[in-house]
Amino acid sequence: MPETPTFGRFAETPLDRMTPEQQEAYRFAVETRGPLMGPNKIWVHNPKLAKVAAPFGGHFQAGNYSLTEREREIAVIIINSKWRSAYPTAAHERRGKEVGLPADKVEAMLSGIATAFDDKREQSVYEMAICLSNGRWVSKGLYDRAVEALGHVGITDAICLMGHYTSVSMTLAFYDVPAGAQGLAR
């Protein structure tokens, strides 16, 4: 691996210097996810993990799961801000606004200030994300509202999305990847 960090504290290995297993994982991840960004730039150096993480993360690409892009960004913004990881928090602050979340609501979620949504699905995702990210007990009322608004498919998509972004945030926080970091071009 190069001595000089290229992505936060992480020193990426150029493609031509990766092991054959890493190169295979890299190609698989690119085929599954597209150009490697964020934690995938790091995870590809662990070939077994990359082969699991790429399709799991790919499930949360637009059109592959049950949440709208606004609902997705509500859950992602809340979980990213919990872990205070600069790279994904900044990226999803932008993305949340791009998909039409009002700036004041995005800023409230980032800052831990209570907000509310008129759409009952969005409100359910918001309440679930706040409750789960704060390690709180899910009340029967919240459970019932979420089942009514999202169904079990939507609920499990939201929960697993938050789990995925916990891994994203923790990886990028550990390697101290700053907002907007590019890393090696591959």
PDB file of N, CA and C in Angstrom, residues 30-102:
ATOM      1  N   VAL A  30     -17.664  -2.365  -8.883  1.00  0.00           N
ATOM      2  CA  VAL A  30     -17.968  -1.384  -9.920  1.00  0.00           C
ATOM      3  C   VAL A  30     -19.155  -1.852 -10.757  1.00  0.00           C
ATOM      4  N   GLU A  31     -19.192  -3.141 -11.106  1.00  0.00           N
ATOM      5  CA  GLU A  31     -20.328  -3.684 -11.869  1.00  0.00           C
ATOM      6  C   GLU A  31     -21.623  -3.582 -11.074  1.00  0.00           C
ATOM      7  N   THR A  32     -21.530  -3.771  -9.768  1.00  0.00           N
ATOM      8  CA  THR A  32     -22.709  -3.767  -8.910  1.00  0.00           C
ATOM      9  C   THR A  32     -23.159  -2.359  -8.553  1.00  0.00           C
ATOM     10  N   ARG A  33     -22.203  -1.451  -8.303  1.00  0.00           N
ATOM     11  CA  ARG A  33     -22.508  -0.134  -7.747  1.00  0.00           C
ATOM     12  C   ARG A  33     -22.194   1.033  -8.660  1.00  0.00           C
ATOM     13  N   GLY A  34     -21.316   0.835  -9.639  1.00  0.00           N
ATOM     14  CA  GLY A  34     -20.822   1.960 -10.426  1.00  0.00           C
ATOM     15  C   GLY A  34     -19.488   2.422  -9.855  1.00  0.00           C
ATOM     16  N   PRO A  35     -19.017   3.600 -10.235  1.00  0.00           N
ATOM     17  CA  PRO A  35     -17.714   4.085  -9.749  1.00  0.00           C
ATOM     18  C   PRO A  35     -17.650   4.038  -8.213  1.00  0.00           C
ATOM     19  N   LEU A  36     -16.526   3.586  -7.694  1.00  0.00           N
ATOM     20  CA  LEU A  36     -16.394   3.455  -6.248  1.00  0.00           C
ATOM     21  C   LEU A  36     -16.185   4.810  -5.598  1.00  0.00           C
ATOM     22  N   MET A  37     -17.049   5.078  -4.649  1.00  0.00           N
ATOM     23  CA  MET A  37     -16.971   6.316  -3.878  1.00  0.00           C
ATOM     24  C   MET A  37     -17.126   5.947  -2.407  1.00  0.00           C
ATOM     25  N   GLY A  38     -16.973   6.926  -1.560  1.00  0.00           N
ATOM     26  CA  GLY A  38     -17.218   6.739  -0.133  1.00  0.00           C
ATOM     27  C   GLY A  38     -16.489   5.534   0.424  1.00  0.00           C
ATOM     28  N   PRO A  39     -17.154   4.776   1.293  1.00  0.00           N
ATOM     29  CA  PRO A  39     -16.484   3.669   1.970  1.00  0.00           C
ATOM     30  C   PRO A  39     -16.094   2.541   1.028  1.00  0.00           C
ATOM     31  N   ASN A  40     -16.719   2.457  -0.130  1.00  0.00           N
ATOM     32  CA  ASN A  40     -16.368   1.401  -1.083  1.00  0.00           C
ATOM     33  C   ASN A  40     -14.916   1.513  -1.535  1.00  0.00           C
ATOM     34  N   LYS A  41     -14.368   2.729  -1.519  1.00  0.00           N
ATOM     35  CA  LYS A  41     -12.955   2.929  -1.849  1.00  0.00           C
ATOM     36  C   LYS A  41     -12.069   2.227  -0.827  1.00  0.00           C
ATOM     37  N   ILE A  42     -12.564   2.094   0.391  1.00  0.00           N
ATOM     38  CA  ILE A  42     -11.828   1.431   1.471  1.00  0.00           C
ATOM     39  C   ILE A  42     -12.194  -0.051   1.523  1.00  0.00           C
ATOM     40  N   TRP A  43     -13.481  -0.348   1.467  1.00  0.00           N
ATOM     41  CA  TRP A  43     -13.955  -1.731   1.610  1.00  0.00           C
ATOM     42  C   TRP A  43     -13.404  -2.653   0.536  1.00  0.00           C
ATOM     43  N   VAL A  44     -13.096  -2.131  -0.663  1.00  0.00           N
ATOM     44  CA  VAL A  44     -12.609  -2.974  -1.756  1.00  0.00           C
ATOM     45  C   VAL A  44     -11.278  -3.632  -1.403  1.00  0.00           C
ATOM     46  N   HIS A  45     -10.569  -3.097  -0.430  1.00  0.00           N
ATOM     47  CA  HIS A  45      -9.307  -3.691  -0.003  1.00  0.00           C
ATOM     48  C   HIS A  45      -9.510  -4.926   0.865  1.00  0.00           C
ATOM     49  N   ASN A  46     -10.748  -5.189   1.237  1.00  0.00           N
ATOM     50  CA  ASN A  46     -11.143  -6.407   1.945  1.00  0.00           C
ATOM     51  C   ASN A  46     -12.074  -7.153   0.981  1.00  0.00           C
ATOM     52  N   PRO A  47     -11.533  -7.985   0.086  1.00  0.00           N
ATOM     53  CA  PRO A  47     -12.323  -8.565  -1.002  1.00  0.00           C
ATOM     54  C   PRO A  47     -13.593  -9.297  -0.563  1.00  0.00           C
ATOM     55  N   LYS A  48     -13.523 -10.070   0.509  1.00  0.00           N
ATOM     56  CA  LYS A  48     -14.721 -10.788   0.954  1.00  0.00           C
ATOM     57  C   LYS A  48     -15.810  -9.811   1.376  1.00  0.00           C
ATOM     58  N   LEU A  49     -15.443  -8.779   2.101  1.00  0.00           N
ATOM     59  CA  LEU A  49     -16.411  -7.773   2.518  1.00  0.00           C
ATOM     60  C   LEU A  49     -16.984  -7.032   1.312  1.00  0.00           C
ATOM     61  N   ALA A  50     -16.119  -6.647   0.386  1.00  0.00           N
ATOM     62  CA  ALA A  50     -16.570  -5.892  -0.785  1.00  0.00           C
ATOM     63  C   ALA A  50     -17.615  -6.662  -1.582  1.00  0.00           C
ATOM     64  N   LYS A  51     -17.457  -7.975  -1.665  1.00  0.00           N
ATOM     65  CA  LYS A  51     -18.404  -8.786  -2.431  1.00  0.00           C
ATOM     66  C   LYS A  51     -19.759  -8.908  -1.744  1.00  0.00           C
ATOM     67  N   VAL A  52     -19.806  -8.637  -0.463  1.00  0.00           N
ATOM     68  CA  VAL A  52     -21.082  -8.635   0.270  1.00  0.00           C
ATOM     69  C   VAL A  52     -21.650  -7.220   0.323  1.00  0.00           C
ATOM     70  N   ALA A  53     -20.794  -6.251   0.618  1.00  0.00           N
ATOM     71  CA  ALA A  53     -21.243  -4.875   0.809  1.00  0.00           C
ATOM     72  C   ALA A  53     -21.770  -4.248  -0.483  1.00  0.00           C
ATOM     73  N   ALA A  54     -21.149  -4.543  -1.612  1.00  0.00           N
ATOM     74  CA  ALA A  54     -21.564  -3.908  -2.864  1.00  0.00           C
ATOM     75  C   ALA A  54     -23.017  -4.229  -3.222  1.00  0.00           C
ATOM     76  N   PRO A  55     -23.425  -5.502  -3.237  1.00  0.00           N
ATOM     77  CA  PRO A  55     -24.831  -5.751  -3.566  1.00  0.00           C
ATOM     78  C   PRO A  55     -25.792  -5.270  -2.482  1.00  0.00           C
ATOM     79  N   PHE A  56     -25.369  -5.334  -1.214  1.00  0.00           N
ATOM     80  CA  PHE A  56     -26.228  -4.839  -0.141  1.00  0.00           C
ATOM     81  C   PHE A  56     -26.457  -3.346  -0.316  1.00  0.00           C
ATOM     82  N   GLY A  57     -25.379  -2.586  -0.525  1.00  0.00           N
ATOM     83  CA  GLY A  57     -25.523  -1.157  -0.777  1.00  0.00           C
ATOM     84  C   GLY A  57     -26.285  -0.880  -2.063  1.00  0.00           C
ATOM     85  N   GLY A  58     -26.097  -1.744  -3.064  1.00  0.00           N
ATOM     86  CA  GLY A  58     -26.816  -1.600  -4.324  1.00  0.00           C
ATOM     87  C   GLY A  58     -28.323  -1.736  -4.174  1.00  0.00           C
ATOM     88  N   HIS A  59     -28.750  -2.484  -3.169  1.00  0.00           N
ATOM     89  CA  HIS A  59     -30.189  -2.607  -2.900  1.00  0.00           C
ATOM     90  C   HIS A  59     -30.796  -1.233  -2.650  1.00  0.00           C
ATOM     91  N   PHE A  60     -30.016  -0.300  -2.110  1.00  0.00           N
ATOM     92  CA  PHE A  60     -30.527   1.009  -1.738  1.00  0.00           C
ATOM     93  C   PHE A  60     -30.328   2.065  -2.820  1.00  0.00           C
ATOM     94  N   GLN A  61     -30.079   1.619  -4.048  1.00  0.00           N
ATOM     95  CA  GLN A  61     -30.049   2.527  -5.192  1.00  0.00           C
ATOM     96  C   GLN A  61     -31.495   2.783  -5.622  1.00  0.00           C
ATOM     97  N   ALA A  62     -31.743   3.946  -6.171  1.00  0.00           N
ATOM     98  CA  ALA A  62     -33.097   4.331  -6.580  1.00  0.00           C
ATOM     99  C   ALA A  62     -33.750   3.246  -7.431  1.00  0.00           C
ATOM    100  N   GLY A  63     -34.971   2.928  -7.088  1.00  0.00           N
ATOM    101  CA  GLY A  63     -35.758   1.951  -7.837  1.00  0.00           C
ATOM    102  C   GLY A  63     -35.595   0.516  -7.386  1.00  0.00           C
ATOM    103  N   ASN A  64     -34.648   0.233  -6.497  1.00  0.00           N
ATOM    104  CA  ASN A  64     -34.412  -1.141  -6.048  1.00  0.00           C
ATOM    105  C   ASN A  64     -35.109  -1.486  -4.744  1.00  0.00           C
ATOM    106  N   TYR A  65     -35.723  -0.538  -4.090  1.00  0.00           N
ATOM    107  CA  TYR A  65     -36.297  -0.772  -2.773  1.00  0.00           C
ATOM    108  C   TYR A  65     -37.569   0.054  -2.623  1.00  0.00           C
ATOM    109  N   SER A  66     -38.214  -0.043  -1.466  1.00  0.00           N
ATOM    110  CA  SER A  66     -39.570   0.476  -1.302  1.00  0.00           C
ATOM    111  C   SER A  66     -39.678   1.934  -0.872  1.00  0.00           C
ATOM    112  N   LEU A  67     -38.597   2.573  -0.490  1.00  0.00           N
ATOM    113  CA  LEU A  67     -38.671   3.951  -0.009  1.00  0.00           C
ATOM    114  C   LEU A  67     -38.517   4.942  -1.155  1.00  0.00           C
ATOM    115  N   THR A  68     -39.130   6.128  -0.992  1.00  0.00           N
ATOM    116  CA  THR A  68     -38.881   7.200  -1.957  1.00  0.00           C
ATOM    117  C   THR A  68     -37.496   7.776  -1.653  1.00  0.00           C
ATOM    118  N   GLU A  69     -36.989   8.568  -2.559  1.00  0.00           N
ATOM    119  CA  GLU A  69     -35.680   9.187  -2.330  1.00  0.00           C
ATOM    120  C   GLU A  69     -35.738  10.161  -1.148  1.00  0.00           C
ATOM    121  N   ARG A  70     -36.847  10.845  -0.970  1.00  0.00           N
ATOM    122  CA  ARG A  70     -36.989  11.736   0.192  1.00  0.00           C
ATOM    123  C   ARG A  70     -36.976  10.926   1.486  1.00  0.00           C
ATOM    124  N   GLU A  71     -37.724   9.821   1.515  1.00  0.00           N
ATOM    125  CA  GLU A  71     -37.746   8.967   2.714  1.00  0.00           C
ATOM    126  C   GLU A  71     -36.346   8.423   2.997  1.00  0.00           C
ATOM    127  N   ARG A  72     -35.671   7.984   1.953  1.00  0.00           N
ATOM    128  CA  ARG A  72     -34.305   7.464   2.096  1.00  0.00           C
ATOM    129  C   ARG A  72     -33.409   8.510   2.748  1.00  0.00           C
ATOM    130  N   GLU A  73     -33.462   9.733   2.223  1.00  0.00           N
ATOM    131  CA  GLU A  73     -32.575  10.778   2.723  1.00  0.00           C
ATOM    132  C   GLU A  73     -32.902  11.183   4.159  1.00  0.00           C
ATOM    133  N   ILE A  74     -34.156  11.099   4.562  1.00  0.00           N
ATOM    134  CA  ILE A  74     -34.502  11.382   5.958  1.00  0.00           C
ATOM    135  C   ILE A  74     -33.754  10.402   6.866  1.00  0.00           C
ATOM    136  N   ALA A  75     -33.866   9.118   6.572  1.00  0.00           N
ATOM    137  CA  ALA A  75     -33.196   8.105   7.400  1.00  0.00           C
ATOM    138  C   ALA A  75     -31.681   8.255   7.352  1.00  0.00           C
ATOM    139  N   VAL A  76     -31.127   8.500   6.170  1.00  0.00           N
ATOM    140  CA  VAL A  76     -29.677   8.596   6.007  1.00  0.00           C
ATOM    141  C   VAL A  76     -29.127   9.842   6.703  1.00  0.00           C
ATOM    142  N   ILE A  77     -29.787  10.963   6.563  1.00  0.00           N
ATOM    143  CA  ILE A  77     -29.325  12.193   7.209  1.00  0.00           C
ATOM    144  C   ILE A  77     -29.304  12.017   8.726  1.00  0.00           C
ATOM    145  N   ILE A  78     -30.342  11.418   9.268  1.00  0.00           N
ATOM    146  CA  ILE A  78     -30.400  11.235  10.721  1.00  0.00           C
ATOM    147  C   ILE A  78     -29.290  10.309  11.198  1.00  0.00           C
ATOM    148  N   ILE A  79     -29.087   9.173  10.541  1.00  0.00           N
ATOM    149  CA  ILE A  79     -28.067   8.233  11.023  1.00  0.00           C
ATOM    150  C   ILE A  79     -26.653   8.770  10.776  1.00  0.00           C
ATOM    151  N   ASN A  80     -26.426   9.438   9.642  1.00  0.00           N
ATOM    152  CA  ASN A  80     -25.100  10.023   9.404  1.00  0.00           C
ATOM    153  C   ASN A  80     -24.769  11.090  10.437  1.00  0.00           C
ATOM    154  N   SER A  81     -25.739  11.926  10.767  1.00  0.00           N
ATOM    155  CA  SER A  81     -25.457  12.997  11.724  1.00  0.00           C
ATOM    156  C   SER A  81     -25.192  12.438  13.120  1.00  0.00           C
ATOM    157  N   LYS A  82     -25.785  11.292  13.431  1.00  0.00           N
ATOM    158  CA  LYS A  82     -25.514  10.657  14.726  1.00  0.00           C
ATOM    159  C   LYS A  82     -24.036  10.330  14.856  1.00  0.00           C
ATOM    160  N   TRP A  83     -23.437   9.807  13.794  1.00  0.00           N
ATOM    161  CA  TRP A  83     -22.039   9.363  13.851  1.00  0.00           C
ATOM    162  C   TRP A  83     -21.057  10.479  13.535  1.00  0.00           C
ATOM    163  N   ARG A  84     -21.549  11.652  13.176  1.00  0.00           N
ATOM    164  CA  ARG A  84     -20.717  12.847  12.959  1.00  0.00           C
ATOM    165  C   ARG A  84     -19.555  12.599  12.000  1.00  0.00           C
ATOM    166  N   SER A  85     -19.863  11.941  10.925  1.00  0.00           N
ATOM    167  CA  SER A  85     -18.857  11.660   9.910  1.00  0.00           C
ATOM    168  C   SER A  85     -19.005  12.688   8.789  1.00  0.00           C
ATOM    169  N   ALA A  86     -17.960  13.470   8.557  1.00  0.00           N
ATOM    170  CA  ALA A  86     -18.033  14.627   7.659  1.00  0.00           C
ATOM    171  C   ALA A  86     -18.412  14.267   6.223  1.00  0.00           C
ATOM    172  N   TYR A  87     -17.754  13.260   5.653  1.00  0.00           N
ATOM    173  CA  TYR A  87     -17.958  12.941   4.234  1.00  0.00           C
ATOM    174  C   TYR A  87     -19.412  12.571   3.921  1.00  0.00           C
ATOM    175  N   PRO A  88     -19.998  11.546   4.580  1.00  0.00           N
ATOM    176  CA  PRO A  88     -21.368  11.189   4.207  1.00  0.00           C
ATOM    177  C   PRO A  88     -22.400  12.205   4.676  1.00  0.00           C
ATOM    178  N   THR A  89     -22.131  12.890   5.776  1.00  0.00           N
ATOM    179  CA  THR A  89     -23.096  13.885   6.253  1.00  0.00           C
ATOM    180  C   THR A  89     -23.215  15.025   5.245  1.00  0.00           C
ATOM    181  N   ALA A  90     -22.091  15.534   4.762  1.00  0.00           N
ATOM    182  CA  ALA A  90     -22.122  16.618   3.768  1.00  0.00           C
ATOM    183  C   ALA A  90     -22.763  16.146   2.466  1.00  0.00           C
ATOM    184  N   ALA A  91     -22.402  14.943   2.030  1.00  0.00           N
ATOM    185  CA  ALA A  91     -22.960  14.419   0.773  1.00  0.00           C
ATOM    186  C   ALA A  91     -24.479  14.278   0.857  1.00  0.00           C
ATOM    187  N   HIS A  92     -24.976  13.805   1.993  1.00  0.00           N
ATOM    188  CA  HIS A  92     -26.426  13.584   2.096  1.00  0.00           C
ATOM    189  C   HIS A  92     -27.183  14.830   2.516  1.00  0.00           C
ATOM    190  N   GLU A  93     -26.501  15.814   3.066  1.00  0.00           N
ATOM    191  CA  GLU A  93     -27.137  17.123   3.246  1.00  0.00           C
ATOM    192  C   GLU A  93     -27.477  17.671   1.862  1.00  0.00           C
ATOM    193  N   ARG A  94     -26.497  17.614   0.932  1.00  0.00           N
ATOM    194  CA  ARG A  94     -26.737  18.069  -0.450  1.00  0.00           C
ATOM    195  C   ARG A  94     -27.833  17.237  -1.109  1.00  0.00           C
ATOM    196  N   ARG A  95     -27.718  15.910  -0.979  1.00  0.00           N
ATOM    197  CA  ARG A  95     -28.674  15.015  -1.648  1.00  0.00           C
ATOM    198  C   ARG A  95     -30.089  15.218  -1.117  1.00  0.00           C
ATOM    199  N   GLY A  96     -30.228  15.410   0.175  1.00  0.00           N
ATOM    200  CA  GLY A  96     -31.553  15.645   0.749  1.00  0.00           C
ATOM    201  C   GLY A  96     -32.225  16.859   0.132  1.00  0.00           C
ATOM    202  N   LYS A  97     -31.462  17.913  -0.026  1.00  0.00           N
ATOM    203  CA  LYS A  97     -32.000  19.136  -0.640  1.00  0.00           C
ATOM    204  C   LYS A  97     -32.295  18.908  -2.120  1.00  0.00           C
ATOM    205  N   GLU A  98     -31.436  18.137  -2.808  1.00  0.00           N
ATOM    206  CA  GLU A  98     -31.645  17.847  -4.233  1.00  0.00           C
ATOM    207  C   GLU A  98     -32.950  17.094  -4.469  1.00  0.00           C
ATOM    208  N   VAL A  99     -33.328  16.211  -3.544  1.00  0.00           N
ATOM    209  CA  VAL A  99     -34.551  15.417  -3.744  1.00  0.00           C
ATOM    210  C   VAL A  99     -35.783  16.123  -3.198  1.00  0.00           C
ATOM    211  N   GLY A 100     -35.627  17.375  -2.780  1.00  0.00           N
ATOM    212  CA  GLY A 100     -36.781  18.186  -2.416  1.00  0.00           C
ATOM    213  C   GLY A 100     -37.102  18.314  -0.944  1.00  0.00           C
ATOM    214  N   LEU A 101     -36.233  17.831  -0.068  1.00  0.00           N
ATOM    215  CA  LEU A 101     -36.473  18.066   1.354  1.00  0.00           C
ATOM    216  C   LEU A 101     -36.193  19.542   1.637  1.00  0.00           C
ATOM    217  N   PRO A 102     -37.095  20.216   2.353  1.00  0.00           N
ATOM    218  CA  PRO A 102     -36.861  21.626   2.658  1.00  0.00           C
ATOM    219  C   PRO A 102     -35.570  21.819   3.458  1.00  0.00           C
TER     220      PRO A 102
END
